[in-house]
GROMACS .gro file of N, CA and C in nm:
model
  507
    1UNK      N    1  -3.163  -6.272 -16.465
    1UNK     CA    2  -3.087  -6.305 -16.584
    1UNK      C    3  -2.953  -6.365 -16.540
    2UNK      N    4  -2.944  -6.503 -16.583
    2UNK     CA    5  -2.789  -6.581 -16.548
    2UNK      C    6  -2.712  -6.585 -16.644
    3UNK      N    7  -2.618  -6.541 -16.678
    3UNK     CA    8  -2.531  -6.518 -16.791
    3UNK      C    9  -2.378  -6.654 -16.740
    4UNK      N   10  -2.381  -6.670 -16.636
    4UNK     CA   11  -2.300  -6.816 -16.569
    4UNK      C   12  -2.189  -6.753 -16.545
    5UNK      N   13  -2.163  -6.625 -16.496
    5UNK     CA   14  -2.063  -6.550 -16.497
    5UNK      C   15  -2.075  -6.533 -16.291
    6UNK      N   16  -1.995  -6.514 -16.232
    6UNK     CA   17  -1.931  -6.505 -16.122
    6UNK      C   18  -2.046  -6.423 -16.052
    7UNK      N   19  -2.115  -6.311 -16.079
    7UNK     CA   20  -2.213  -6.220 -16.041
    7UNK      C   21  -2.340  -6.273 -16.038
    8UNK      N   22  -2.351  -6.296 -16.133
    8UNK     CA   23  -2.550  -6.408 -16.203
    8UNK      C   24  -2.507  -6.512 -16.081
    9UNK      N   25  -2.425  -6.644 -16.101
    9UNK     CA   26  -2.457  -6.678 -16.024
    9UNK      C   27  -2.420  -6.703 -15.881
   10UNK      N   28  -2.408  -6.600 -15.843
   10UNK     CA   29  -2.386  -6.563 -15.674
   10UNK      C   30  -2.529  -6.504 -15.660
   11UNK      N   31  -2.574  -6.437 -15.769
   11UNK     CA   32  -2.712  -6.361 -15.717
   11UNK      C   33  -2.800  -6.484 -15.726
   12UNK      N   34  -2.785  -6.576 -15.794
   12UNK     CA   35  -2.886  -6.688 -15.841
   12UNK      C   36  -2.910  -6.790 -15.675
   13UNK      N   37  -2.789  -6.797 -15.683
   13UNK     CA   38  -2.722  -6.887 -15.517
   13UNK      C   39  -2.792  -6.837 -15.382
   14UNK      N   40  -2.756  -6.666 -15.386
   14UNK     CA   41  -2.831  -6.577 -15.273
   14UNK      C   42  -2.996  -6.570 -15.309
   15UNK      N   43  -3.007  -6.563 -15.437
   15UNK     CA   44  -3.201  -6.530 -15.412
   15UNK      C   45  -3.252  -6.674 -15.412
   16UNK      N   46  -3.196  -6.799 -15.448
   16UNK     CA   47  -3.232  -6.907 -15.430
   16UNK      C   48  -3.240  -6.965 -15.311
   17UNK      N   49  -3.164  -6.910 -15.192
   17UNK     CA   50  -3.187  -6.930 -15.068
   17UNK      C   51  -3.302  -6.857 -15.020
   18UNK      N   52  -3.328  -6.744 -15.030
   18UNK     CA   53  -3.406  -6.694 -14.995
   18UNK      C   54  -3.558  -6.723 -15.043
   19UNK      N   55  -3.585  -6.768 -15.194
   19UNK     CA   56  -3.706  -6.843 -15.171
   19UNK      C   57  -3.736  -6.954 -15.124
   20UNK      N   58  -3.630  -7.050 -15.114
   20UNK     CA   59  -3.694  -7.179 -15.003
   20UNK      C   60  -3.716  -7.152 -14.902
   21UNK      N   61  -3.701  -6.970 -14.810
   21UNK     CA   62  -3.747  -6.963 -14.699
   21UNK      C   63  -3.919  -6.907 -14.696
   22UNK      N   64  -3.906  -6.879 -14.845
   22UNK     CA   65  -4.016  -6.772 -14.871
   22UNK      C   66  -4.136  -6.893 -15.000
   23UNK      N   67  -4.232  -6.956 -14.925
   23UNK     CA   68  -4.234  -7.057 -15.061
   23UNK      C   69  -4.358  -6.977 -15.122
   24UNK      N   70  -4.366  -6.851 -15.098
   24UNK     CA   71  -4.480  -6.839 -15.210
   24UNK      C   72  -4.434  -6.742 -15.296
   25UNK      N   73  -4.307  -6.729 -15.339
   25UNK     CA   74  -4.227  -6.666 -15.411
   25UNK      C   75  -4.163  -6.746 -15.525
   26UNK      N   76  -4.173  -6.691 -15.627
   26UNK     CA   77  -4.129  -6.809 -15.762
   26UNK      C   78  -3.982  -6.747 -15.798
   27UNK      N   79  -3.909  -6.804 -15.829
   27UNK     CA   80  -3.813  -6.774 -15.903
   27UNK      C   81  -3.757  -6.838 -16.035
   28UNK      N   82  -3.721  -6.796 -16.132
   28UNK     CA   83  -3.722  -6.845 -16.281
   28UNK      C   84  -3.612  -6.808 -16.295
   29UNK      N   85  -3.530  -6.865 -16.412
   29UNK     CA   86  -3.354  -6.807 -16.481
   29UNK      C   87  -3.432  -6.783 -16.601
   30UNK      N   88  -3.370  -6.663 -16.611
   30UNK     CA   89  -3.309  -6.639 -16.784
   30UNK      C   90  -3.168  -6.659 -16.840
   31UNK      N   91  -3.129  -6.688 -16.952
   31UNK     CA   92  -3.051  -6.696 -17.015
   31UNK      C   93  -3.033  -6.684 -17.163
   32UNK      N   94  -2.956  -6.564 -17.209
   32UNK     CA   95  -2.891  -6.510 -17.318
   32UNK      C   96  -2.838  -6.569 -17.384
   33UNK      N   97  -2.808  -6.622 -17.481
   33UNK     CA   98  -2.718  -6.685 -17.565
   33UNK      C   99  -2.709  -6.609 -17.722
   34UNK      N  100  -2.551  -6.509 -17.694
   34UNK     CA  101  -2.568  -6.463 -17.812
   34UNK      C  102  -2.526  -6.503 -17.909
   35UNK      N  103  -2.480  -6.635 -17.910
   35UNK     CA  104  -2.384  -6.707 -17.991
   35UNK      C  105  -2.273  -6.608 -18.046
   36UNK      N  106  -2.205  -6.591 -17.998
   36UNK     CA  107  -2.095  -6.484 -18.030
   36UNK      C  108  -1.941  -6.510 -17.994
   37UNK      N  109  -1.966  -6.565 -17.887
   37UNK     CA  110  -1.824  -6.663 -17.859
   37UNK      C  111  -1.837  -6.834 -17.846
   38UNK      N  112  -1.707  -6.888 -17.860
   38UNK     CA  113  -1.677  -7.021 -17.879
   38UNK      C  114  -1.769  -7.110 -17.744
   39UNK      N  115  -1.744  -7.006 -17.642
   39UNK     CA  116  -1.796  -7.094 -17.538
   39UNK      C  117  -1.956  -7.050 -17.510
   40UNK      N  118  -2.069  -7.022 -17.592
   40UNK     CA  119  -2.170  -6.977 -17.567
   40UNK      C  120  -2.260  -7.058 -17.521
   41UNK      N  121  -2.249  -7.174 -17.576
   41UNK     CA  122  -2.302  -7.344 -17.581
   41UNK      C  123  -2.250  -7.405 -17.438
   42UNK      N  124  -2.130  -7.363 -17.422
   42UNK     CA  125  -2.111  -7.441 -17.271
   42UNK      C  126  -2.170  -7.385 -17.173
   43UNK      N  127  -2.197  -7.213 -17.206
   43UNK     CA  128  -2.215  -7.135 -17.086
   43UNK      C  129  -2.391  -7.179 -17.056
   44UNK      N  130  -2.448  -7.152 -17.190
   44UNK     CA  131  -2.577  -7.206 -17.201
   44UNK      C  132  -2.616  -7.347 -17.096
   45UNK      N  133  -2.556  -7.470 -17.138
   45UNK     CA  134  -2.589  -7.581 -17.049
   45UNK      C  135  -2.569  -7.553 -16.926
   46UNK      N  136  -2.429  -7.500 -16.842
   46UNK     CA  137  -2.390  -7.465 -16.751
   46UNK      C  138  -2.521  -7.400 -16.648
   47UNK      N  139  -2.588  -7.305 -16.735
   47UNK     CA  140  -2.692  -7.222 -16.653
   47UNK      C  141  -2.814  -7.285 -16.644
   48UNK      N  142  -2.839  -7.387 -16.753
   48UNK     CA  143  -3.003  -7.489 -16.721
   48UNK      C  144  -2.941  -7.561 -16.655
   49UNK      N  145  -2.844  -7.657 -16.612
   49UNK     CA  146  -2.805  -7.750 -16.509
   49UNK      C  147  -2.789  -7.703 -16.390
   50UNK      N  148  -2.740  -7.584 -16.362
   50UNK     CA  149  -2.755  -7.498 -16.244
   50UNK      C  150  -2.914  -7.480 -16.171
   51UNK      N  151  -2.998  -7.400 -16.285
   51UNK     CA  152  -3.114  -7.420 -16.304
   51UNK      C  153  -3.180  -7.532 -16.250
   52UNK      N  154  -3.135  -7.664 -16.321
   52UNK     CA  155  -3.245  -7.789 -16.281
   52UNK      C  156  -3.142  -7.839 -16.104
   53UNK      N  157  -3.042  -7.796 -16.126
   53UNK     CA  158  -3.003  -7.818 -15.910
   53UNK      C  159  -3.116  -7.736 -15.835
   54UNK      N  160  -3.137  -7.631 -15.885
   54UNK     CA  161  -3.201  -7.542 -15.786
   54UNK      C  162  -3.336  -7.599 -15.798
   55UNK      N  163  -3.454  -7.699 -15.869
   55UNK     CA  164  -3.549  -7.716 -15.976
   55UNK      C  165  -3.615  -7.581 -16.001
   56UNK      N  166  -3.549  -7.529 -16.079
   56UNK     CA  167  -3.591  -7.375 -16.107
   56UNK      C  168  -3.631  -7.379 -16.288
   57UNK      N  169  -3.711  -7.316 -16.384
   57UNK     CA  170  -3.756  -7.356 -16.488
   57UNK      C  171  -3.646  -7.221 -16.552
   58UNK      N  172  -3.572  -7.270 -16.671
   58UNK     CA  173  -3.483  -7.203 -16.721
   58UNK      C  174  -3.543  -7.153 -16.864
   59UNK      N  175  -3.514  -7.027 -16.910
   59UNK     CA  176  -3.597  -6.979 -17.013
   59UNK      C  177  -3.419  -6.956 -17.068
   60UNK      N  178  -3.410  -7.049 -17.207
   60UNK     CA  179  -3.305  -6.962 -17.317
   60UNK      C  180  -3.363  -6.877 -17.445
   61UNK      N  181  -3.299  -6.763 -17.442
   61UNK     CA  182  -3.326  -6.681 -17.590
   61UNK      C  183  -3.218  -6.719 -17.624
   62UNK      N  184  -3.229  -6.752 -17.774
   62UNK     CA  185  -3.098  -6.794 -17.829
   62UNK      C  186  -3.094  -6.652 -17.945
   63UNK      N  187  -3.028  -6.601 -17.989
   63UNK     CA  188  -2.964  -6.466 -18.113
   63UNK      C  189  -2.990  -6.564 -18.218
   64UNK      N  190  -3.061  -6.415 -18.305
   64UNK     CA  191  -3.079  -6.513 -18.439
   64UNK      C  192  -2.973  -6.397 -18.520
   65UNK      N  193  -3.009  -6.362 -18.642
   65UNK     CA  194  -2.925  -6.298 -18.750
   65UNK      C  195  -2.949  -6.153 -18.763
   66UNK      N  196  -3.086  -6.150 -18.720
   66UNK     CA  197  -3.190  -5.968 -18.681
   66UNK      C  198  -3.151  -5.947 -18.529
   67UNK      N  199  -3.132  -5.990 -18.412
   67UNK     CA  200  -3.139  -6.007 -18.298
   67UNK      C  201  -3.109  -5.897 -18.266
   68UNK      N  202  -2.980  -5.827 -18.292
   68UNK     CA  203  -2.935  -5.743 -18.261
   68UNK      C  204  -2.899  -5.605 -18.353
   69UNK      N  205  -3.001  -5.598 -18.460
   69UNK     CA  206  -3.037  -5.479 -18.566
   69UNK      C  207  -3.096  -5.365 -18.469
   70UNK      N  208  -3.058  -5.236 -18.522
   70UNK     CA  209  -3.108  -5.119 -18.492
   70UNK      C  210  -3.055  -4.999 -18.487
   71UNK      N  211  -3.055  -4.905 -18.443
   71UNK     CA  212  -2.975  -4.762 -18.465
   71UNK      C  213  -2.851  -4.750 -18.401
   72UNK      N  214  -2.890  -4.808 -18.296
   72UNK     CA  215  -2.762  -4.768 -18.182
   72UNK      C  216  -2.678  -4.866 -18.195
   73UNK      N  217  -2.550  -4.861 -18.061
   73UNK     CA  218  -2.419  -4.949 -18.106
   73UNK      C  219  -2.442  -5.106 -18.109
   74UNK      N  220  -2.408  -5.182 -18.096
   74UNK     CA  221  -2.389  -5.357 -18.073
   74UNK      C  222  -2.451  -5.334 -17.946
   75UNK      N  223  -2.355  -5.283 -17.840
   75UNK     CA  224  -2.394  -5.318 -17.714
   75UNK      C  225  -2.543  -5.244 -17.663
   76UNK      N  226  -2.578  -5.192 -17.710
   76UNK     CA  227  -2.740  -5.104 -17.654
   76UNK      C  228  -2.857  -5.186 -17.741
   77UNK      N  229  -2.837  -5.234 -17.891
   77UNK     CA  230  -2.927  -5.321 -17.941
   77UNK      C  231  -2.939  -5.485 -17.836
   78UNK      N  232  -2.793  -5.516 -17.822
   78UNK     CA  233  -2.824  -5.656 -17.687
   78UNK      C  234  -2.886  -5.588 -17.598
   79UNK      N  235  -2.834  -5.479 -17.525
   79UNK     CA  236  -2.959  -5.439 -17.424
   79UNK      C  237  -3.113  -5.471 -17.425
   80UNK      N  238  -3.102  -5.384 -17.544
   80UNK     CA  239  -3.289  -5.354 -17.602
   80UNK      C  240  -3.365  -5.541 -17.670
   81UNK      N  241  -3.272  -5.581 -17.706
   81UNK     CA  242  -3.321  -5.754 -17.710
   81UNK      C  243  -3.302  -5.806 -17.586
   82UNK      N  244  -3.251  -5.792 -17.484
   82UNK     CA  245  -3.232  -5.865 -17.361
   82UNK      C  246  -3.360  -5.819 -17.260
   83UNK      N  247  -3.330  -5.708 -17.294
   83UNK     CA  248  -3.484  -5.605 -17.172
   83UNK      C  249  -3.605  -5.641 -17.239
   84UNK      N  250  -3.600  -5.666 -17.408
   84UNK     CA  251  -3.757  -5.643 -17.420
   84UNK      C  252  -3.814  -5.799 -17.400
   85UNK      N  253  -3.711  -5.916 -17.411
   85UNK     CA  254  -3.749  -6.062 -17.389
   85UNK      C  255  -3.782  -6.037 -17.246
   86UNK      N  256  -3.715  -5.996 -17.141
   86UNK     CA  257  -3.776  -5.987 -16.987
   86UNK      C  258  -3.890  -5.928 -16.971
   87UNK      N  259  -3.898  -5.832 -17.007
   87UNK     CA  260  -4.023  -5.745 -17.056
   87UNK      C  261  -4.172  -5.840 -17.055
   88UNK      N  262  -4.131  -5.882 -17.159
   88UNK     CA  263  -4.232  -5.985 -17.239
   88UNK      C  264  -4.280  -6.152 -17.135
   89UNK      N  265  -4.151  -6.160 -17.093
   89UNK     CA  266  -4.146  -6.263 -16.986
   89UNK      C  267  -4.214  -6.250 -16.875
   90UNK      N  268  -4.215  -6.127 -16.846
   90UNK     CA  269  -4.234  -6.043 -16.703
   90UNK      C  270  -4.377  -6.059 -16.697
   91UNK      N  271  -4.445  -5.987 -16.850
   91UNK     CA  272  -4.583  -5.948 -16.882
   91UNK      C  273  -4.688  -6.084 -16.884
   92UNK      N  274  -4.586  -6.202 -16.933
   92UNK     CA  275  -4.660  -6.327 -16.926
   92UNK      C  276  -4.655  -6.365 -16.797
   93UNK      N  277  -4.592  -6.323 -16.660
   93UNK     CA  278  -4.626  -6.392 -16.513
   93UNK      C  279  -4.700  -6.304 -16.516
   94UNK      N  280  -4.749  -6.142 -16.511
   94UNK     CA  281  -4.792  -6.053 -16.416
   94UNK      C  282  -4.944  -6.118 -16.382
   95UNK      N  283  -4.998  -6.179 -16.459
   95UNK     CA  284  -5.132  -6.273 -16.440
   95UNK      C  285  -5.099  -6.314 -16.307
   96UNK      N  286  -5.011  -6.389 -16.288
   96UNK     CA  287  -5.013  -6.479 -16.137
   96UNK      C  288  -4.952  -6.395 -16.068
   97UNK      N  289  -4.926  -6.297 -16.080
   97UNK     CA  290  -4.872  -6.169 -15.954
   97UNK      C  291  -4.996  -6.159 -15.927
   98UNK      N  292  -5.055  -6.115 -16.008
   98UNK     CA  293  -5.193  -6.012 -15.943
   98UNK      C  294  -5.300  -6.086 -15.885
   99UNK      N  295  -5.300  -6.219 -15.948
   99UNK     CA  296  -5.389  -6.351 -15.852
   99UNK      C  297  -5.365  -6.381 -15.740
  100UNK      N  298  -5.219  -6.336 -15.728
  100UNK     CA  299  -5.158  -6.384 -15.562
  100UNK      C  300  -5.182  -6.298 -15.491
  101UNK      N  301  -5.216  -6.182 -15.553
  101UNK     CA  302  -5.217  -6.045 -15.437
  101UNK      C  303  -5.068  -5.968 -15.469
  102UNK      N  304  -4.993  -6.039 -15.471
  102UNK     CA  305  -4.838  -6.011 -15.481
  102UNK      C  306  -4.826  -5.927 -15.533
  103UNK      N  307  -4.799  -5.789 -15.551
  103UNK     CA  308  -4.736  -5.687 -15.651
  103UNK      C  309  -4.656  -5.632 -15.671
  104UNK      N  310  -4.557  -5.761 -15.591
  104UNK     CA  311  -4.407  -5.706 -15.619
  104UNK      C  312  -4.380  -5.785 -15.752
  105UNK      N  313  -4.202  -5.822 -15.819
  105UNK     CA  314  -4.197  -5.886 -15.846
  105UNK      C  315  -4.037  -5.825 -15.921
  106UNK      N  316  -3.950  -5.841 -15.997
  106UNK     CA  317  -3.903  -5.830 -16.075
  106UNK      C  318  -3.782  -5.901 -16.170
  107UNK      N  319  -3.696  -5.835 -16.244
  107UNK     CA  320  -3.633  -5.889 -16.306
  107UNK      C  321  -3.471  -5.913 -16.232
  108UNK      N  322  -3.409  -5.976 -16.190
  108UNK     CA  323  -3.294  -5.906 -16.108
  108UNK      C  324  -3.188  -5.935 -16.204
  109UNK      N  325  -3.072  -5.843 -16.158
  109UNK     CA  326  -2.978  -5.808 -16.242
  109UNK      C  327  -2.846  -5.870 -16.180
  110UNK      N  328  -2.733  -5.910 -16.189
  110UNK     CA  329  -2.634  -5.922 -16.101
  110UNK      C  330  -2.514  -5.815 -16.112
  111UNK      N  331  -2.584  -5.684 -16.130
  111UNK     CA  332  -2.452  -5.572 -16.158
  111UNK      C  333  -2.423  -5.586 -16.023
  112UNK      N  334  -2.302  -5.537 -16.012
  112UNK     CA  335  -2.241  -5.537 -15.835
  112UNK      C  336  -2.161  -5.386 -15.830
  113UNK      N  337  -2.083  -5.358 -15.729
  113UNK     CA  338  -2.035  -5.210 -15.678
  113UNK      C  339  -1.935  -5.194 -15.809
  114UNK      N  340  -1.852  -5.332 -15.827
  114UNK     CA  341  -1.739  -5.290 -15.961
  114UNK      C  342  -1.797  -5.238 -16.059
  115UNK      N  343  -1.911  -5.254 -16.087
  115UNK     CA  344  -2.012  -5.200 -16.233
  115UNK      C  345  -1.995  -5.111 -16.235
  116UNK      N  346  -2.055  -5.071 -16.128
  116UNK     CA  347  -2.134  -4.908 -16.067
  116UNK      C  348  -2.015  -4.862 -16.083
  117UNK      N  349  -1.895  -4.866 -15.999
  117UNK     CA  350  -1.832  -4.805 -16.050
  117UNK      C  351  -1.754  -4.761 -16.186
  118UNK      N  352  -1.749  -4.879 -16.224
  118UNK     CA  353  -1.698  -4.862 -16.403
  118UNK      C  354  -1.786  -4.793 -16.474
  119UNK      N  355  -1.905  -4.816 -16.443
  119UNK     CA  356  -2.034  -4.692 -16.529
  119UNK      C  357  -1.971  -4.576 -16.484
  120UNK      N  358  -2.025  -4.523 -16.340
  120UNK     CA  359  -1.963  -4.372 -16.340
  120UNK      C  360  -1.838  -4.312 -16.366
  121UNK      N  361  -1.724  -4.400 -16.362
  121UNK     CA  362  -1.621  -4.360 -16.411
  121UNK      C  363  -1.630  -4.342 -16.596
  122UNK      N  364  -1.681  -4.431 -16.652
  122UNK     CA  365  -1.675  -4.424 -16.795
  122UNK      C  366  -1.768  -4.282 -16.832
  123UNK      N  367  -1.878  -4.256 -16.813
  123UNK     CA  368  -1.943  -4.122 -16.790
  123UNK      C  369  -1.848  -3.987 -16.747
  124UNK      N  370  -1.753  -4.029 -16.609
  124UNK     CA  371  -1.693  -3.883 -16.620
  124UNK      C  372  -1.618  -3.877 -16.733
  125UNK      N  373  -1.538  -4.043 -16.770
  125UNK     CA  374  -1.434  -4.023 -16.865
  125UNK      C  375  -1.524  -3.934 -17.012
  126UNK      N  376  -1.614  -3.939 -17.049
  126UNK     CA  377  -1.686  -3.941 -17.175
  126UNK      C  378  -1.734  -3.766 -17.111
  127UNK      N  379  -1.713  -3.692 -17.016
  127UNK     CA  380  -1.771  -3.581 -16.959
  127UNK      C  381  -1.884  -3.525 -16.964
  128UNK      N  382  -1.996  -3.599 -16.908
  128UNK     CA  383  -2.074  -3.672 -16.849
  128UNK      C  384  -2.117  -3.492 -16.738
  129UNK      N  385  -2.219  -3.484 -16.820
  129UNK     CA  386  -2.272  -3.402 -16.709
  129UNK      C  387  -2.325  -3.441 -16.582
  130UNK      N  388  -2.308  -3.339 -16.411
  130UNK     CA  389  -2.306  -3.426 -16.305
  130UNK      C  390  -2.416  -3.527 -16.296
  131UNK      N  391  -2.501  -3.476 -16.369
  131UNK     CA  392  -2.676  -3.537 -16.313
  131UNK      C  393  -2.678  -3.699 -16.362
  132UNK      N  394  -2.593  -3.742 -16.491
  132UNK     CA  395  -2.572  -3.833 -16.549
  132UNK      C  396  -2.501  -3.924 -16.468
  133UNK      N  397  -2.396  -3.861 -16.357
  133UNK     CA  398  -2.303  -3.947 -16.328
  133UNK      C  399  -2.378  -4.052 -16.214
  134UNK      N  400  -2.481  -4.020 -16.167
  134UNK     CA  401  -2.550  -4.120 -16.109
  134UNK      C  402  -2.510  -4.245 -16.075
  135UNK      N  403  -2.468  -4.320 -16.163
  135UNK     CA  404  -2.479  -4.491 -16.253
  135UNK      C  405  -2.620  -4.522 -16.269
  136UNK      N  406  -2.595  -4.692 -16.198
  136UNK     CA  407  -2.766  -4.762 -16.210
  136UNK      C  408  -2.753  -4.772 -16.134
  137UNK      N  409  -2.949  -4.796 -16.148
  137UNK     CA  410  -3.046  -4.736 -16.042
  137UNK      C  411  -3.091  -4.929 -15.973
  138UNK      N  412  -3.068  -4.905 -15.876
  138UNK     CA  413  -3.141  -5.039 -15.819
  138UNK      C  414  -3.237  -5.058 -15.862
  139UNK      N  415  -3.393  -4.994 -15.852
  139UNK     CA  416  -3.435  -5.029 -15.894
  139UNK      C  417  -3.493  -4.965 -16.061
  140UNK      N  418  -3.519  -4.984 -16.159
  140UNK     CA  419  -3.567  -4.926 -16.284
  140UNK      C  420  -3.672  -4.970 -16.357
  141UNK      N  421  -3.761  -4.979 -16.307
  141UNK     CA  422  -3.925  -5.035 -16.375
  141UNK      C  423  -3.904  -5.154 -16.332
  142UNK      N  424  -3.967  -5.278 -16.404
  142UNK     CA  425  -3.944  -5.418 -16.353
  142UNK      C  426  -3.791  -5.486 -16.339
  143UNK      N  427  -3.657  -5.373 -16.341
  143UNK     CA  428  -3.563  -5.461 -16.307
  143UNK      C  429  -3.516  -5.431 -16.211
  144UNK      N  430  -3.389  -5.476 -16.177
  144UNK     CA  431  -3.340  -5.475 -15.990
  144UNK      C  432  -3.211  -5.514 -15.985
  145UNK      N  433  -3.103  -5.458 -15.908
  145UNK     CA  434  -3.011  -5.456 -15.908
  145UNK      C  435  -2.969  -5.517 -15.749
  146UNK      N  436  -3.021  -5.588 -15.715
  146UNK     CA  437  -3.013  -5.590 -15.517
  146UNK      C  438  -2.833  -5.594 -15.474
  147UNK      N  439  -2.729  -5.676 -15.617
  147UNK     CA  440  -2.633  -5.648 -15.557
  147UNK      C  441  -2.464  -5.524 -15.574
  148UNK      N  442  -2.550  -5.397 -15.600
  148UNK     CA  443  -2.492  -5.275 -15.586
  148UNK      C  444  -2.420  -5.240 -15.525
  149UNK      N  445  -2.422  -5.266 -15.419
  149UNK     CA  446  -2.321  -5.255 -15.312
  149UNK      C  447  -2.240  -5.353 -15.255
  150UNK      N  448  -2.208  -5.464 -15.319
  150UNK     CA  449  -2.152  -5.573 -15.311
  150UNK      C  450  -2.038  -5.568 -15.404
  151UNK      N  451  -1.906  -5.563 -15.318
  151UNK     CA  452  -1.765  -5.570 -15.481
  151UNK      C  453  -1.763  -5.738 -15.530
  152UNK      N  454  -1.729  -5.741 -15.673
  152UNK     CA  455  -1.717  -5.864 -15.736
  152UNK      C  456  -1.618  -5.924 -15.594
  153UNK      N  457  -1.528  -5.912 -15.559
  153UNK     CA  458  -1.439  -6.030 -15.480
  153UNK      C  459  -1.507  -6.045 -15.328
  154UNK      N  460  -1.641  -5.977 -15.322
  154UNK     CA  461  -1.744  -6.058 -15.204
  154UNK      C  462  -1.797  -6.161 -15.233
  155UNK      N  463  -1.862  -6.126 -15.373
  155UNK     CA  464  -1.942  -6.219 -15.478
  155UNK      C  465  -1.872  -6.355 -15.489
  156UNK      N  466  -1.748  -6.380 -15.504
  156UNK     CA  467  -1.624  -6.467 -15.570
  156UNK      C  468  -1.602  -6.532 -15.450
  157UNK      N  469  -1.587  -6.458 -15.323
  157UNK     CA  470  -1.531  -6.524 -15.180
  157UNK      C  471  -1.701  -6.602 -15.116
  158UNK      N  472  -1.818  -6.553 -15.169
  158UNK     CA  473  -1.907  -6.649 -15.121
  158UNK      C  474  -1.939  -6.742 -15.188
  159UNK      N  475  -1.903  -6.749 -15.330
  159UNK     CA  476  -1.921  -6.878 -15.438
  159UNK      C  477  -1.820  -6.976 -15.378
  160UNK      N  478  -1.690  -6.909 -15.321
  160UNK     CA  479  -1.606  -7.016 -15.294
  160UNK      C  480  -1.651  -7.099 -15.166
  161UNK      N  481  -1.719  -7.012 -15.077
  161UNK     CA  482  -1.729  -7.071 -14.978
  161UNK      C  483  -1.863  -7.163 -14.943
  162UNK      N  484  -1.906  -7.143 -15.102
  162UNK     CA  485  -2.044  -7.252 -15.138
  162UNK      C  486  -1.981  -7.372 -15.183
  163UNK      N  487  -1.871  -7.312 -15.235
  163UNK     CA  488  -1.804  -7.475 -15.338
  163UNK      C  489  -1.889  -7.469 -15.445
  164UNK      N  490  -1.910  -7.322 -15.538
  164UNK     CA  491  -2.015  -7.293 -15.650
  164UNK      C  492  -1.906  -7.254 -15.747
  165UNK      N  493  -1.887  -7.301 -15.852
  165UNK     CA  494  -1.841  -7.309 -16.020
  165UNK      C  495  -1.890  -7.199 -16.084
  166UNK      N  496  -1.840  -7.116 -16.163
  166UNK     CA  497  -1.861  -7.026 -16.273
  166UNK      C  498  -1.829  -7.049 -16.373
  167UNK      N  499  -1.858  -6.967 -16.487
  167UNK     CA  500  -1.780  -6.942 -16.552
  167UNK      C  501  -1.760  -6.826 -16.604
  168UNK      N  502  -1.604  -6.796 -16.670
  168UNK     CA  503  -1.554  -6.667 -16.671
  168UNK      C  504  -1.643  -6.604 -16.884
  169UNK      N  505  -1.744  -6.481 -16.779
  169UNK     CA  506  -1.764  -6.421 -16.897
  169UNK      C  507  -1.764  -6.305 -16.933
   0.00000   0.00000   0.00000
């Protein structure tokens, strides 16, 4: 998932190297568009043009008016629309996973160490029994976190040293 933010694509940059070494490995973008801020539309193009540098096939969900209905807050309904489109995405490759033999595969995430830490800190703040304080999990069913242990200003110092553009989201 490329959201065109400093993290997405450093992870996009790093796993994109790594399948031109690996060519029987596919890699695809997603992209969110919750139309919610002014710049949603720029961030949007930003991530299929990124996309078509790499020739990588870019999938946008765009938010409709239901998108984000349900019990819980704003931010856990985008969750639950963001996970269940990957979900669904995921379920339409697993055909060509299992033809390849391949049974790996997943969704990757670009949370990094600053996350992790802002999760477990927000948990103790909220007092957060210990077992909770965990954070996220690298891996969690079909998604993946590979850069966890990476602080945002590693992320930022190797975009620079790609001469790779973000944008701030």
């Amino acid at each position: 998932s490329v959201s065109g933010g400093s993290d997405s694509v450093a992870l996009l940059l790093l796993v994109a190297q790594v399948v031109r070494e690996m060519p029987h490995w596919t890699l695809e973008v997603v992209h969110f568009n919750h139309g919610l801020r002014e710049e949603s539309a720029a961030e949007e193009c930003f991530v299929c043009n990124l996309a078509a540098e790499h020739n990588l096939t870019c999938h946008v969900k765009r938010a409709t008016s239901d998108s984000f209905e349900g019990s819980g807050s704003f931010q856990e309904n985008a969750r639950d629309w963001r996970r269940s489109y990957c979900e669904a995405l995921f379920d339409d490759r697993a055909p060509l996973v299992r033809s390849s033999g391949d049974r790996s595969g997943a969704v990757l995430l670009g949370h990094h160490l600053d996350d992790q830490m802002e999760t477990q800190l927000l948990k103790l703040l909220r007092f957060s029994h210990l077992v909770q304080l965990r954070g996220m999990l690298v891996r969690d069913g079909i998604f993946a976190r590979p850069l966890l242990g990476v602080t945002k200003a590693n992320l930022v110092s190797f975009l620079e040293s790609e001469g790779q553009s973000w944008m701030e989201d």
